[in-house]
PDB file of C-alpha atoms and ligand atoms in Angstrom:
ATOM      1  CA  MET F  15     101.079 -28.213 112.493  1.00 71.00           C
ATOM      2  CA  THR F  16      98.405 -28.565 109.839  1.00 87.00           C
ATOM      3  CA  GLY F  17      98.643 -26.557 106.663  1.00 95.00           C
ATOM      4  CA  LYS F  18      96.164 -24.036 105.333  1.00 98.00           C
ATOM      5  CA  PHE F  19      93.618 -24.727 102.654  1.00 98.00           C
ATOM      6  CA  ILE F  20      92.657 -22.021 100.145  1.00 98.00           C
ATOM      7  CA  SER F  21      90.212 -22.546  97.300  1.00 98.00           C
ATOM      8  CA  LEU F  22      89.653 -20.389  94.232  1.00 98.00           C
ATOM      9  CA  GLU F  23      86.154 -20.026  92.908  1.00 98.00           C
ATOM     10  CA  GLY F  24      84.357 -18.173  90.139  1.00 98.00           C
ATOM     11  CA  GLY F  25      82.657 -18.735  86.815  1.00 96.00           C
ATOM     12  CA  GLU F  26      84.188 -19.591  83.456  1.00 92.00           C
ATOM     13  CA  GLY F  27      86.862 -17.105  82.431  1.00 94.00           C
ATOM     14  CA  SER F  28      86.859 -15.304  85.780  1.00 97.00           C
ATOM     15  CA  GLY F  29      90.628 -15.859  85.995  1.00 97.00           C
ATOM     16  CA  LYS F  30      91.058 -18.712  88.486  1.00 97.00           C
ATOM     17  CA  SER F  31      93.837 -20.481  86.600  1.00 95.00           C
ATOM     18  CA  THR F  32      95.548 -17.135  86.039  1.00 95.00           C
ATOM     19  CA  ALA F  33      95.249 -16.288  89.762  1.00 96.00           C
ATOM     20  CA  ILE F  34      97.003 -19.555  90.629  1.00 96.00           C
ATOM     21  CA  VAL F  35     100.209 -18.173  89.102  1.00 95.00           C
ATOM     22  CA  CYS F  36     100.012 -15.032  91.244  1.00 97.00           C
ATOM     23  CA  ILE F  37      99.388 -17.114  94.384  1.00 98.00           C
ATOM     24  CA  GLN F  38     102.294 -19.378  93.518  1.00 98.00           C
ATOM     25  CA  ARG F  39     104.606 -16.352  93.281  1.00 98.00           C
ATOM     26  CA  TRP F  40     103.412 -15.113  96.691  1.00 98.00           C
ATOM     27  CA  LEU F  41     103.873 -18.525  98.343  1.00 98.00           C
ATOM     28  CA  ASP F  42     107.387 -18.857  96.898  1.00 98.00           C
ATOM     29  CA  ALA F  43     108.308 -15.372  98.152  1.00 98.00           C
ATOM     30  CA  GLU F  44     106.931 -16.264 101.598  1.00 97.00           C
ATOM     31  CA  ASN F  45     108.836 -19.569 101.641  1.00 97.00           C
ATOM     32  CA  ILE F  46     105.642 -21.497 102.263  1.00 97.00           C
ATOM     33  CA  ASP F  47     105.508 -25.149 101.145  1.00 98.00           C
ATOM     34  CA  TYR F  48     102.381 -25.904  99.164  1.00 98.00           C
ATOM     35  CA  ILE F  49     100.649 -28.021  96.568  1.00 98.00           C
ATOM     36  CA  MET F  50      98.438 -26.786  93.752  1.00 98.00           C
ATOM     37  CA  THR F  51      95.465 -28.841  92.723  1.00 98.00           C
ATOM     38  CA  ARG F  52      92.072 -28.562  91.045  1.00 98.00           C
ATOM     39  CA  GLU F  53      88.536 -29.897  91.043  1.00 98.00           C
ATOM     40  CA  PRO F  54      87.025 -31.946  89.702  1.00 97.00           C
ATOM     41  CA  GLY F  55      90.274 -33.888  89.616  1.00 98.00           C
ATOM     42  CA  GLY F  56      93.556 -33.708  91.482  1.00 98.00           C
ATOM     43  CA  THR F  57      94.436 -37.421  91.465  1.00 98.00           C
ATOM     44  CA  VAL F  58      94.660 -39.902  88.600  1.00 98.00           C
ATOM     45  CA  LEU F  59      91.297 -41.487  89.407  1.00 98.00           C
ATOM     46  CA  ALA F  60      89.629 -38.145  90.170  1.00 98.00           C
ATOM     47  CA  GLU F  61      90.914 -36.757  86.845  1.00 98.00           C
ATOM     48  CA  GLU F  62      89.345 -39.763  85.109  1.00 98.00           C
ATOM     49  CA  ILE F  63      86.051 -38.916  86.800  1.00 98.00           C
ATOM     50  CA  ARG F  64      86.523 -35.279  85.644  1.00 97.00           C
ATOM     51  CA  GLY F  65      86.751 -36.576  82.087  1.00 97.00           C
ATOM     52  CA  LEU F  66      83.459 -38.421  82.547  1.00 97.00           C
ATOM     53  CA  ILE F  67      81.743 -35.338  83.980  1.00 94.00           C
ATOM     54  CA  LEU F  68      82.915 -32.821  81.393  1.00 93.00           C
ATOM     55  CA  ALA F  69      82.717 -34.915  78.213  1.00 94.00           C
ATOM     56  CA  SER F  70      80.168 -33.725  75.665  1.00 91.00           C
ATOM     57  CA  ARG F  71      77.876 -36.684  75.001  1.00 93.00           C
ATOM     58  CA  ASP F  72      74.563 -37.518  73.340  1.00 95.00           C
ATOM     59  CA  GLU F  73      73.126 -39.167  76.445  1.00 96.00           C
ATOM     60  CA  ALA F  74      71.512 -36.700  78.861  1.00 95.00           C
ATOM     61  CA  VAL F  75      73.437 -36.434  82.126  1.00 93.00           C
ATOM     62  CA  ASP F  76      71.125 -36.685  85.115  1.00 93.00           C
ATOM     63  CA  ASP F  77      71.686 -33.888  87.660  1.00 91.00           C
ATOM     64  CA  MET F  78      72.058 -36.431  90.454  1.00 92.00           C
ATOM     65  CA  THR F  79      74.636 -38.365  88.428  1.00 94.00           C
ATOM     66  CA  GLU F  80      76.677 -35.209  87.880  1.00 92.00           C
ATOM     67  CA  LEU F  81      76.477 -34.308  91.553  1.00 94.00           C
ATOM     68  CA  LEU F  82      77.492 -37.760  92.793  1.00 96.00           C
ATOM     69  CA  LEU F  83      80.367 -37.998  90.312  1.00 97.00           C
ATOM     70  CA  MET F  84      81.626 -34.642  91.615  1.00 97.00           C
ATOM     71  CA  PHE F  85      81.527 -35.918  95.182  1.00 98.00           C
ATOM     72  CA  ALA F  86      83.052 -39.272  94.212  1.00 98.00           C
ATOM     73  CA  ALA F  87      85.995 -37.400  92.651  1.00 98.00           C
ATOM     74  CA  ARG F  88      86.172 -35.179  95.742  1.00 98.00           C
ATOM     75  CA  ALA F  89      86.280 -38.136  98.141  1.00 98.00           C
ATOM     76  CA  GLN F  90      89.284 -39.487  96.277  1.00 98.00           C
ATOM     77  CA  HIS F  91      90.921 -36.068  96.124  1.00 98.00           C
ATOM     78  CA  MET F  92      90.397 -35.487  99.860  1.00 98.00           C
ATOM     79  CA  SER F  93      91.726 -38.827 101.007  1.00 98.00           C
ATOM     80  CA  GLN F  94      94.630 -39.214  98.597  1.00 98.00           C
ATOM     81  CA  LYS F  95      95.871 -35.678  98.214  1.00 98.00           C
ATOM     82  CA  ILE F  96      94.353 -32.852 100.258  1.00 98.00           C
ATOM     83  CA  ARG F  97      94.223 -34.431 103.739  1.00 98.00           C
ATOM     84  CA  PRO F  98      97.724 -35.948 103.546  1.00 98.00           C
ATOM     85  CA  ALA F  99      99.152 -32.605 102.377  1.00 98.00           C
ATOM     86  CA  LEU F 100      97.448 -30.644 105.170  1.00 98.00           C
ATOM     87  CA  GLU F 101      98.634 -33.203 107.725  1.00 97.00           C
ATOM     88  CA  GLN F 102     102.198 -32.641 106.482  1.00 97.00           C
ATOM     89  CA  GLY F 103     101.776 -28.915 107.120  1.00 97.00           C
ATOM     90  CA  LEU F 104     101.600 -27.968 103.440  1.00 98.00           C
ATOM     91  CA  TRP F 105      99.302 -25.280 102.157  1.00 98.00           C
ATOM     92  CA  VAL F 106      96.806 -26.559  99.611  1.00 98.00           C
ATOM     93  CA  ILE F 107      95.565 -24.297  96.816  1.00 98.00           C
ATOM     94  CA  SER F 108      92.661 -25.704  94.829  1.00 98.00           C
ATOM     95  CA  ASP F 109      91.255 -24.330  91.563  1.00 98.00           C
ATOM     96  CA  ARG F 110      87.551 -24.843  92.480  1.00 98.00           C
ATOM     97  CA  PHE F 111      86.185 -26.801  95.452  1.00 98.00           C
ATOM     98  CA  ILE F 112      82.905 -27.233  97.378  1.00 98.00           C
ATOM     99  CA  ASP F 113      81.426 -23.834  96.536  1.00 98.00           C
ATOM    100  CA  SER F 114      81.376 -24.855  92.875  1.00 97.00           C
ATOM    101  CA  SER F 115      79.146 -27.804  93.847  1.00 96.00           C
ATOM    102  CA  PHE F 116      76.823 -25.587  95.876  1.00 97.00           C
ATOM    103  CA  VAL F 117      76.626 -23.183  92.937  1.00 97.00           C
ATOM    104  CA  TYR F 118      76.586 -25.426  89.829  1.00 94.00           C
ATOM    105  CA  GLN F 119      74.808 -28.522  91.139  1.00 91.00           C
ATOM    106  CA  GLY F 120      72.896 -26.610  93.833  1.00 93.00           C
ATOM    107  CA  ARG F 121      71.841 -23.044  93.043  1.00 90.00           C
ATOM    108  CA  ALA F 122      72.142 -23.145  89.219  1.00 91.00           C
ATOM    109  CA  ARG F 123      70.548 -26.582  88.721  1.00 87.00           C
ATOM    110  CA  GLY F 124      68.140 -26.375  91.633  1.00 89.00           C
ATOM    111  CA  GLY F 125      69.819 -29.162  93.605  1.00 85.00           C
ATOM    112  CA  ASP F 126      68.866 -29.718  97.221  1.00 90.00           C
ATOM    113  CA  THR F 127      71.194 -27.744  99.521  1.00 92.00           C
ATOM    114  CA  GLU F 128      70.472 -30.061 102.437  1.00 94.00           C
ATOM    115  CA  LYS F 129      71.742 -33.040 100.436  1.00 94.00           C
ATOM    116  CA  LEU F 130      74.822 -31.045  99.440  1.00 96.00           C
ATOM    117  CA  ASN F 131      75.459 -30.166 103.076  1.00 96.00           C
ATOM    118  CA  THR F 132      75.170 -33.828 104.038  1.00 97.00           C
ATOM    119  CA  LEU F 133      77.538 -34.944 101.262  1.00 97.00           C
ATOM    120  CA  THR F 134      79.998 -32.190 102.183  1.00 98.00           C
ATOM    121  CA  GLU F 135      79.917 -33.241 105.820  1.00 98.00           C
ATOM    122  CA  TRP F 136      80.505 -36.806 104.743  1.00 97.00           C
ATOM    123  CA  VAL F 137      83.259 -36.218 102.190  1.00 98.00           C
ATOM    124  CA  VAL F 138      85.014 -33.061 103.412  1.00 98.00           C
ATOM    125  CA  GLY F 139      84.262 -33.129 107.147  1.00 97.00           C
ATOM    126  CA  ASP F 140      86.494 -30.730 109.073  1.00 95.00           C
ATOM    127  CA  ASN F 141      88.685 -29.981 106.054  1.00 96.00           C
ATOM    128  CA  LYS F 142      86.630 -27.162 104.578  1.00 97.00           C
ATOM    129  CA  PRO F 143      88.818 -24.436 103.048  1.00 98.00           C
ATOM    130  CA  ASP F 144      90.255 -21.991 105.583  1.00 98.00           C
ATOM    131  CA  ALA F 145      89.715 -19.282 102.993  1.00 98.00           C
ATOM    132  CA  THR F 146      88.186 -18.944  99.555  1.00 98.00           C
ATOM    133  CA  LEU F 147      88.974 -16.292  96.961  1.00 98.00           C
ATOM    134  CA  LEU F 148      85.930 -15.685  94.771  1.00 98.00           C
ATOM    135  CA  LEU F 149      86.817 -14.123  91.423  1.00 98.00           C
ATOM    136  CA  ASP F 150      83.718 -12.209  90.446  1.00 98.00           C
ATOM    137  CA  VAL F 151      83.282 -11.010  86.897  1.00 98.00           C
ATOM    138  CA  PRO F 152      80.236 -10.061  84.788  1.00 97.00           C
ATOM    139  CA  VAL F 153      79.186 -13.032  82.653  1.00 95.00           C
ATOM    140  CA  ASP F 154      79.816 -11.283  79.310  1.00 93.00           C
ATOM    141  CA  ILE F 155      83.408 -10.425  80.255  1.00 95.00           C
ATOM    142  CA  GLY F 156      84.128 -13.965  81.448  1.00 94.00           C
ATOM    143  CA  MET F 157      82.589 -15.405  78.272  1.00 91.00           C
ATOM    144  CA  GLN F 158      84.621 -13.064  76.070  1.00 91.00           C
ATOM    145  CA  ARG F 159      87.820 -14.140  77.787  1.00 92.00           C
ATOM    146  CA  VAL F 160      87.245 -17.796  76.980  1.00 89.00           C
ATOM    147  CA  ALA F 161      85.476 -17.281  73.631  1.00 85.00           C
ATOM    148  CA  ASP F 162      88.421 -18.436  71.550  1.00 74.00           C
ATOM    149  CA  ARG F 163      88.801 -21.698  73.434  1.00 79.00           C
ATOM    150  CA  LYS F 164      88.348 -24.433  70.868  1.00 64.00           C
ATOM    151  CA  ASN F 165      87.374 -27.327  73.092  1.00 72.00           C
ATOM    152  CA  ALA F 166      84.438 -25.996  75.071  1.00 73.00           C
ATOM    153  CA  ASP F 167      83.293 -28.717  77.504  1.00 79.00           C
ATOM    154  CA  ARG F 168      79.735 -29.648  78.476  1.00 76.00           C
ATOM    155  CA  LEU F 169      79.486 -27.015  81.232  1.00 72.00           C
ATOM    156  CA  ASP F 170      81.128 -24.255  79.134  1.00 70.00           C
ATOM    157  CA  LYS F 171      78.321 -24.725  76.608  1.00 73.00           C
ATOM    158  CA  GLU F 172      75.510 -23.854  79.062  1.00 78.00           C
ATOM    159  CA  SER F 173      73.300 -20.822  78.309  1.00 87.00           C
ATOM    160  CA  ILE F 174      74.040 -17.235  79.355  1.00 88.00           C
ATOM    161  CA  GLU F 175      71.170 -17.490  81.887  1.00 92.00           C
ATOM    162  CA  PHE F 176      72.861 -20.502  83.453  1.00 93.00           C
ATOM    163  CA  HIS F 177      76.155 -18.606  83.775  1.00 94.00           C
ATOM    164  CA  GLU F 178      74.248 -15.643  85.242  1.00 96.00           C
ATOM    165  CA  LYS F 179      72.783 -17.980  87.882  1.00 96.00           C
ATOM    166  CA  VAL F 180      76.299 -19.244  88.548  1.00 96.00           C
ATOM    167  CA  ARG F 181      77.625 -15.718  89.115  1.00 97.00           C
ATOM    168  CA  GLN F 182      74.737 -14.795  91.459  1.00 97.00           C
ATOM    169  CA  GLY F 183      75.063 -18.176  93.171  1.00 97.00           C
ATOM    170  CA  PHE F 184      78.692 -17.546  94.041  1.00 98.00           C
ATOM    171  CA  LEU F 185      77.847 -14.087  95.404  1.00 98.00           C
ATOM    172  CA  GLU F 186      75.094 -15.647  97.560  1.00 97.00           C
ATOM    173  CA  GLN F 187      77.592 -18.193  98.872  1.00 97.00           C
ATOM    174  CA  ALA F 188      79.891 -15.275  99.798  1.00 98.00           C
ATOM    175  CA  ASP F 189      77.009 -13.533 101.605  1.00 98.00           C
ATOM    176  CA  LEU F 190      76.392 -16.690 103.635  1.00 96.00           C
ATOM    177  CA  GLU F 191      80.037 -17.074 104.679  1.00 97.00           C
ATOM    178  CA  PRO F 192      81.705 -13.656 104.469  1.00 98.00           C
ATOM    179  CA  GLU F 193      84.460 -14.655 106.880  1.00 97.00           C
ATOM    180  CA  ARG F 194      85.684 -17.450 104.638  1.00 98.00           C
ATOM    181  CA  ILE F 195      84.814 -16.200 101.156  1.00 98.00           C
ATOM    182  CA  LYS F 196      86.616 -13.055 100.004  1.00 98.00           C
ATOM    183  CA  VAL F 197      85.214 -11.477  96.851  1.00 98.00           C
ATOM    184  CA  ILE F 198      87.772 -10.210  94.339  1.00 98.00           C
ATOM    185  CA  ASP F 199      86.695  -7.804  91.578  1.00 98.00           C
ATOM    186  CA  ALA F 200      88.084  -9.837  88.691  1.00 98.00           C
ATOM    187  CA  SER F 201      86.780  -7.525  85.964  1.00 97.00           C
ATOM    188  CA  GLN F 202      89.820  -5.296  86.492  1.00 97.00           C
ATOM    189  CA  PRO F 203      93.072  -5.622  84.536  1.00 96.00           C
ATOM    190  CA  LEU F 204      95.292  -8.469  85.616  1.00 96.00           C
ATOM    191  CA  GLU F 205      97.686  -6.258  87.569  1.00 97.00           C
ATOM    192  CA  GLN F 206      94.908  -4.925  89.810  1.00 98.00           C
ATOM    193  CA  VAL F 207      93.394  -8.373  90.271  1.00 98.00           C
ATOM    194  CA  SER F 208      96.807  -9.693  91.330  1.00 98.00           C
ATOM    195  CA  ALA F 209      97.171  -6.787  93.776  1.00 98.00           C
ATOM    196  CA  GLN F 210      93.791  -7.608  95.366  1.00 98.00           C
ATOM    197  CA  ILE F 211      94.818 -11.248  95.704  1.00 98.00           C
ATOM    198  CA  VAL F 212      98.123 -10.358  97.367  1.00 98.00           C
ATOM    199  CA  THR F 213      96.309  -8.007  99.787  1.00 98.00           C
ATOM    200  CA  GLN F 214      93.988 -10.851 100.779  1.00 98.00           C
ATOM    201  CA  LEU F 215      96.841 -13.337 101.170  1.00 98.00           C
ATOM    202  CA  ASP F 216      98.828 -10.902 103.346  1.00 98.00           C
ATOM    203  CA  ALA F 217      95.758 -10.338 105.538  1.00 97.00           C
ATOM    204  CA  LEU F 218      95.087 -14.075 105.864  1.00 97.00           C
ATOM    205  CA  LYS F 219      98.689 -14.802 106.782  1.00 96.00           C
ATOM    206  CA  THR F 220      98.616 -12.112 109.477  1.00 96.00           C
ATOM    207  CA  ALA F 221      95.294 -13.333 110.868  1.00 95.00           C
ATOM    208  CA  TRP F 222      96.442 -16.963 110.916  1.00 95.00           C
ATOM    209  CA  LYS F 223      99.689 -15.991 112.647  1.00 89.00           C
ATOM    210  CA  ARG F 224      97.610 -14.401 115.398  1.00 85.00           C
ATOM    211  CA  GLY F 225      95.656 -17.653 115.554  1.00 81.00           C
ATOM    212  CA  VAL F 226      92.396 -16.093 114.363  1.00 69.00           C
TER     213      VAL F 226
HETATM  214  N1  LIG C  24      92.028  -9.716  84.839  1.00 57.08           N
HETATM  215  C1  LIG C  24      92.074 -10.152  83.582  1.00 57.08           C
HETATM  216  N2  LIG C  24      91.970  -9.286  82.556  1.00 57.08           N
HETATM  217  C2  LIG C  24      91.996  -9.717  81.282  1.00 57.08           C
HETATM  218  N3  LIG C  24      92.134 -11.002  80.905  1.00 57.08           N
HETATM  219  C3  LIG C  24      92.249 -11.912  81.879  1.00 57.08           C
HETATM  220  C4  LIG C  24      92.223 -11.540  83.272  1.00 57.08           C
HETATM  221  N4  LIG C  24      92.333 -12.672  84.012  1.00 57.08           N
HETATM  222  C5  LIG C  24      92.435 -13.688  83.143  1.00 57.08           C
HETATM  223  N5  LIG C  24      92.401 -13.242  81.865  1.00 57.08           N
HETATM  224  C6  LIG C  24      92.451 -14.056  80.632  1.00 57.08           C
HETATM  225  O1  LIG C  24      91.177 -14.651  80.491  1.00 57.08           O
HETATM  226  C7  LIG C  24      91.271 -15.997  80.043  1.00 57.08           C
HETATM  227  C8  LIG C  24      90.572 -16.907  81.074  1.00 57.08           C
HETATM  228  O2  LIG C  24      91.305 -16.888  82.315  1.00 57.08           O
HETATM  229  P1  LIG C  24      91.480 -18.216  83.180  1.00 57.08           P
HETATM  230  O3  LIG C  24      91.800 -19.356  82.285  1.00 57.08           O
HETATM  231  O4  LIG C  24      92.401 -17.891  84.283  1.00 57.08           O
HETATM  232  O5  LIG C  24      89.986 -18.357  83.738  1.00 57.08           O
HETATM  233  P2  LIG C  24      89.380 -19.542  84.603  1.00 57.08           P
HETATM  234  O6  LIG C  24      88.595 -18.899  85.691  1.00 57.08           O
HETATM  235  O7  LIG C  24      90.457 -20.471  85.001  1.00 57.08           O
HETATM  236  O8  LIG C  24      88.406 -20.207  83.559  1.00 57.08           O
HETATM  237  P3  LIG C  24      87.784 -21.723  83.596  1.00 57.08           P
HETATM  238  O9  LIG C  24      86.698 -21.730  84.630  1.00 57.08           O
HETATM  239  O10 LIG C  24      87.188 -21.880  82.245  1.00 57.08           O
HETATM  240  O11 LIG C  24      88.917 -22.648  83.919  1.00 57.08           O
HETATM  241  C9  LIG C  24      92.757 -16.277  79.891  1.00 57.08           C
HETATM  242  O12 LIG C  24      93.081 -16.117  78.545  1.00 57.08           O
HETATM  243  C10 LIG C  24      93.429 -15.211  80.734  1.00 57.08           C
HETATM  244  O13 LIG C  24      94.693 -14.862  80.231  1.00 57.08           O
HETATM  245 MG1  LIG C  25      90.723 -22.526  84.697  1.00 57.08          MG
END
């Protein structure tokens, strides 16, 4: 039996890393075996590539370079960690995955969606997430939540307009694939956000049990 693959998506400060804790509690209570991972990264080599992508540097980073580094990290992550875990029947929870590429490198930076589709087909193949929880929050709230972070990385430092494009981009992704991408109102207090997440997880578990 193959495991289930759930990704978490959303802009900076939307609460993805916080949501992971809530999901972990639910999985433990349900006695489901799982791994937690993140993108870019997830393996030693992929984390090294993450460092290259996110480092603030004087040299301009070409959009194509950023995109290909993301997919290089993803190829490693898929083959060394995600696929083996799914084949063992584990659930895989990833903090960010392909939708972040479609939004950051695609919609926000004007990247070619066709190329992204081709790369996704190549690198991810049949292992697209079974479900995606999109944490949606107005840009100013997300920014406020991470304002006191000292080590802002290259993508954190983008303009408000860029982050606005990111938010709209994620919502457009959800419109394209409403079956897979569940939008969570992440502007609410943590308790309510956690409750929405648990409701979604319960519904997914029921649907998957029925083989939907
Ligand atoms: N619903 C919420 N209400 C208020 N504060 C929250 C909520 N969710 C998360 N936070 C706080 O906001 C900050 C950012 O949350 P978190 O690190 O989970 O975001 P993230 O989506 O992982 O961000 P990044 O994309 O930068 O990794 C944290 O300090 C967290 O405690
Ligand atoms: Mg995070």
